[in-house]
mmCIF file of C-alpha atoms in Angstrom:
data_model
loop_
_atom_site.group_PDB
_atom_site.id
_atom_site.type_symbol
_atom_site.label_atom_id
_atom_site.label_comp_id
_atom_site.label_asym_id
_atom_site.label_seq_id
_atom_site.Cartn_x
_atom_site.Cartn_y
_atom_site.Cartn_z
ATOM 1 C CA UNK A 1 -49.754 21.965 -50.966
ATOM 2 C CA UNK A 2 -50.723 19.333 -53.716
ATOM 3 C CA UNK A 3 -49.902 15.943 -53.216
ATOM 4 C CA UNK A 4 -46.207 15.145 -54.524
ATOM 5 C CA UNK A 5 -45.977 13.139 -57.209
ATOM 6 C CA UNK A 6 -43.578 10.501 -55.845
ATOM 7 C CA UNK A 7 -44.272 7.098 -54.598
ATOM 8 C CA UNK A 8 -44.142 6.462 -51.204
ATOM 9 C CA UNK A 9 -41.652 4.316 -49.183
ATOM 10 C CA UNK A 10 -43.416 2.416 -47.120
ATOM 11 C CA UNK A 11 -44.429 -0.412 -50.466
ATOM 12 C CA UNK A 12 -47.959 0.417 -49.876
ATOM 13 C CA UNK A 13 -50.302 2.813 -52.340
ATOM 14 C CA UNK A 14 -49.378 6.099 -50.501
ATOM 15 C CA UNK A 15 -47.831 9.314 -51.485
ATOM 16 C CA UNK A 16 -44.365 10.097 -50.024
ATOM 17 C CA UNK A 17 -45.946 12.852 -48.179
ATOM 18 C CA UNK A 18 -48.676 10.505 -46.845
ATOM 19 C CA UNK A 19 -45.563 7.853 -45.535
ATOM 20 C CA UNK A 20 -43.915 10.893 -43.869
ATOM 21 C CA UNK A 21 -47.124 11.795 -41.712
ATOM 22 C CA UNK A 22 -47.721 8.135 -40.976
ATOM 23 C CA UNK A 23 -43.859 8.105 -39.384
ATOM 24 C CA UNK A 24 -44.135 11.413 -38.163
ATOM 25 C CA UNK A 25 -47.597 10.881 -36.210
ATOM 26 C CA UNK A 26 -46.447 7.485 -35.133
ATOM 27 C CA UNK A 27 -43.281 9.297 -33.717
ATOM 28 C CA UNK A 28 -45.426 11.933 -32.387
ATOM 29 C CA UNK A 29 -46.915 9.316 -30.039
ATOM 30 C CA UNK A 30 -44.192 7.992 -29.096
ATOM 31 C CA UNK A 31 -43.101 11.532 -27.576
ATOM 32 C CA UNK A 32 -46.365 12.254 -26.371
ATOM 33 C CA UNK A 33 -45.284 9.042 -24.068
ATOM 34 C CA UNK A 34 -42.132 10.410 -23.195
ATOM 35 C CA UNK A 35 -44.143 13.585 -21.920
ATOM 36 C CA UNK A 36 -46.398 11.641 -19.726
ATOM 37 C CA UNK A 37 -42.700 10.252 -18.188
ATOM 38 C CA UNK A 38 -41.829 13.478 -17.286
ATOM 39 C CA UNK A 39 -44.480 14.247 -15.741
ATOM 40 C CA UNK A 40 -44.560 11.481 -13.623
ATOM 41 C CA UNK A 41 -40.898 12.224 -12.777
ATOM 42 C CA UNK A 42 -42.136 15.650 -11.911
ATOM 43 C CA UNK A 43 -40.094 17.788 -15.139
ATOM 44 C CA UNK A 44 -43.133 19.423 -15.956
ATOM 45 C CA UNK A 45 -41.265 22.223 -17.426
ATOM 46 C CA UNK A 46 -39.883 19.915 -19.918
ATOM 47 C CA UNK A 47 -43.435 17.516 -19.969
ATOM 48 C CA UNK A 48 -44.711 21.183 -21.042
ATOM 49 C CA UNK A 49 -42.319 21.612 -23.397
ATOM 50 C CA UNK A 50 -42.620 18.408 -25.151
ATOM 51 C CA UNK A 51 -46.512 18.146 -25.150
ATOM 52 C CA UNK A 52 -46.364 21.827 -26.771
ATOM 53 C CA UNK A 53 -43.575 20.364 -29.334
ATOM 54 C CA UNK A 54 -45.961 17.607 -30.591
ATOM 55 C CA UNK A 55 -49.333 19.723 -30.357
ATOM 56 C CA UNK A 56 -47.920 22.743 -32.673
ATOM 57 C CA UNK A 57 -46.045 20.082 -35.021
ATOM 58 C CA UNK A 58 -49.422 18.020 -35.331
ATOM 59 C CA UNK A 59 -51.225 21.957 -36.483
ATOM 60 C CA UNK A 60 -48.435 21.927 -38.832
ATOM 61 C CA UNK A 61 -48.737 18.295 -40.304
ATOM 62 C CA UNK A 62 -52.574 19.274 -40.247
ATOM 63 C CA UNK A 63 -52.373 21.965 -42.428
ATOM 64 C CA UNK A 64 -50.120 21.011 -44.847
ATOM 65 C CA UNK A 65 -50.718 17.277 -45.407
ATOM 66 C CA UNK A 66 -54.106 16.119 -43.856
ATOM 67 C CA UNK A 67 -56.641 18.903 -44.316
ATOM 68 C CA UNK A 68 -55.199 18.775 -48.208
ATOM 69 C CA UNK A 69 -56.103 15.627 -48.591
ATOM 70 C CA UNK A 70 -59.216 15.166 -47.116
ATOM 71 C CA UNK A 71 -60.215 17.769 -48.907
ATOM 72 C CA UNK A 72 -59.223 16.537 -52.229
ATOM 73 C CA UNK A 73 -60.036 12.940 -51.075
ATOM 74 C CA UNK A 74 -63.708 13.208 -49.182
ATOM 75 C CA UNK A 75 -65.042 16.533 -49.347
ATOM 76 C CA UNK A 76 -65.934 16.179 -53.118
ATOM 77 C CA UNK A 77 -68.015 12.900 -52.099
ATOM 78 C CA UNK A 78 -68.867 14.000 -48.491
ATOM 79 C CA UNK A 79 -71.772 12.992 -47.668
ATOM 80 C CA UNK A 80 -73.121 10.767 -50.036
ATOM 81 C CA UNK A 81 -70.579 7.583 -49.490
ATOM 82 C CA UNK A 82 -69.964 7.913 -45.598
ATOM 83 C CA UNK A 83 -70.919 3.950 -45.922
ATOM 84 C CA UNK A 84 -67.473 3.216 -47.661
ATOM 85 C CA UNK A 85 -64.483 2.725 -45.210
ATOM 86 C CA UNK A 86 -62.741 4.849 -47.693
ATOM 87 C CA UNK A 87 -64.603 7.350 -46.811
ATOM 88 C CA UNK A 88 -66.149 6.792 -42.975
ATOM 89 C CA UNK A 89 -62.122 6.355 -41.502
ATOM 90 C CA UNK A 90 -61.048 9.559 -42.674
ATOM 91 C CA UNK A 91 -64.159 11.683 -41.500
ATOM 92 C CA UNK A 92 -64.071 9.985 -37.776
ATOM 93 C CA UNK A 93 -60.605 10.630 -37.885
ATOM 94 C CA UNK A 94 -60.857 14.306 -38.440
ATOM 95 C CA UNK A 95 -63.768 14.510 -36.052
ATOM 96 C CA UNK A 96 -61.904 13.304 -33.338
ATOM 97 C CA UNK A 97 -58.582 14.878 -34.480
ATOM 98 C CA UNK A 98 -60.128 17.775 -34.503
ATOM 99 C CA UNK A 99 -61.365 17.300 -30.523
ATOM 100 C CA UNK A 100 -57.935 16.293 -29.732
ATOM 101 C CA UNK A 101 -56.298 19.661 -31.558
ATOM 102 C CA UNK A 102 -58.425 22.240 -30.028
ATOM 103 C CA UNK A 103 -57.964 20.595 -26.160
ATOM 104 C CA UNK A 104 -54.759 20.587 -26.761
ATOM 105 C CA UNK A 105 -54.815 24.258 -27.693
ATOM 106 C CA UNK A 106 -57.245 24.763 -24.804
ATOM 107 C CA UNK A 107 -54.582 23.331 -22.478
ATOM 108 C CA UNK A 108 -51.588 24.557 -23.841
ATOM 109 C CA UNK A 109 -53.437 28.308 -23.582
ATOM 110 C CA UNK A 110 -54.613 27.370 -19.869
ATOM 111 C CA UNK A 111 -50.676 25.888 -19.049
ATOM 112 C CA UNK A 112 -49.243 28.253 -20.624
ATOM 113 C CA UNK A 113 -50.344 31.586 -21.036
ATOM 114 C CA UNK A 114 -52.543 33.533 -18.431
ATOM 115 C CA UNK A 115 -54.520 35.155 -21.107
ATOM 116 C CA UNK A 116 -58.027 33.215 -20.117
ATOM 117 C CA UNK A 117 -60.395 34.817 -17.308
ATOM 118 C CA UNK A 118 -60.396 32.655 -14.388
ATOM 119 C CA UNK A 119 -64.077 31.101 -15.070
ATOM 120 C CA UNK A 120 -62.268 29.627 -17.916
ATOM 121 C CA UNK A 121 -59.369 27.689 -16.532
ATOM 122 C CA UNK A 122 -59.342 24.210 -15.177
ATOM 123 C CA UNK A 123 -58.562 22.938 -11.812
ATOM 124 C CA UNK A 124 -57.988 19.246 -12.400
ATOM 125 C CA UNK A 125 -55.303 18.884 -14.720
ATOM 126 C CA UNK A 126 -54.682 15.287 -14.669
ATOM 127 C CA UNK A 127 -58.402 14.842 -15.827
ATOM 128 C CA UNK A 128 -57.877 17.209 -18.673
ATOM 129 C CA UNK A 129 -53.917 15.991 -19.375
ATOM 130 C CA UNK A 130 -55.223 12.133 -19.464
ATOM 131 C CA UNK A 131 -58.624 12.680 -21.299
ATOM 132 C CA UNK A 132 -56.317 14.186 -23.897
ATOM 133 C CA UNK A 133 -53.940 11.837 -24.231
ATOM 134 C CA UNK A 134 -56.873 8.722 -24.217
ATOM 135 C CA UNK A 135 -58.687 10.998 -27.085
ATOM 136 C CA UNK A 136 -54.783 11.441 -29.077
ATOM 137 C CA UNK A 137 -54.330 7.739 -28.823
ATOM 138 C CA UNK A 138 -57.845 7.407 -30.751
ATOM 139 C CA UNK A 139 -56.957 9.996 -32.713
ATOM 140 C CA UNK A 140 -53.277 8.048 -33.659
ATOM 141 C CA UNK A 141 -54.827 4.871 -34.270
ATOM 142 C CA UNK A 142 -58.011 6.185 -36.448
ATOM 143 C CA UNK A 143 -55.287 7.776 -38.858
ATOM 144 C CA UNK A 144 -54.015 4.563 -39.157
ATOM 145 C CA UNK A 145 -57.020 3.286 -39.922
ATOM 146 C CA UNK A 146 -57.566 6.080 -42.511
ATOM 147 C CA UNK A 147 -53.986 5.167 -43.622
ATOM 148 C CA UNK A 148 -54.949 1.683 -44.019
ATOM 149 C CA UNK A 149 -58.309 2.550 -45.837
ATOM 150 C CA UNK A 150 -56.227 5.056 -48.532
ATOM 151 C CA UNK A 151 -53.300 3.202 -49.122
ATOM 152 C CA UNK A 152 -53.142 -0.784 -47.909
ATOM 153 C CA UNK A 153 -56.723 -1.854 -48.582
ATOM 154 C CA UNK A 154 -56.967 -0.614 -52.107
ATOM 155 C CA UNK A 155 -53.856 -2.317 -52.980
ATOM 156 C CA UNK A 156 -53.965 -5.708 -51.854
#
């Protein structure tokens, strides 16, 4: 999907597509909190649920809004201008992001579905759960760094 022509709403540089991710990523976290609450309250059905909700939403925000433009955006220069903030925000961000998108589909498979041969499952699942959701917070606040590099900084 090509970036839509149409100014974002958020009065900075971005795309309206771009604007939507921010909110929806931003929202994302905020549910990723409410997961860890039910978890502590012992819903883990519902923690399960949630968690799933944002990880499979994120693949699909991924796919048709980030991957797009990075690859319009950096992959062209990649890696000749790493040195910019332009272009270093965005390629830590998908570093990590990646990281953070395959555990989650790592944990989600191991939770979820008993498809994985025993020597592949985890035991401790708060390690795993909270090491994910200490990498997604990184992940959350590089992309607004990436946001900030794309669409704020250029325009001030």
């Amino acid at each position: 999907m090509s970036s839509l022509p149409v100014k974002g709403f958020l009065g900075t540089g971005a795309t309206f597509e771009a604007d939507v991710n921010l909110v929806v990523q931003l929202v994302m976290g905020m549910a990723l909190m409410a997961g860890v609450v039910l978890a502590k309250q012992q819903h883990y059905r519902a923690h399960g649920i949630c968690q799933t909700t944002v990880m499979l939403l994120n693949l699909l925000m991924i796919g048709i809004v980030m991957w797009p433009s990075f690859r319009r955006q950096v992959n062209p220069m990649f890696p000749r201008v790493l040195h910019r903030s332009y272009y270093a925000a965005p390629t830590v961000h998908a570093a990590l992001g990646i990281t953070a998108e395959l555990l989650g589909l790592y944990i989600v498979t191991v939770a979820g579905a008993k498809v994985l041969p025993q020597w592949l499952r985890f035991k401790r699942w708060k390690l795993w759960m909270r090491t994910e959701l200490v990498l997604w917070a990184i992940v959350l606040v590089s992309g607004v760094g990436t946001y900030c590099a794309w669409y704020v900084a250029p325009f001030r």
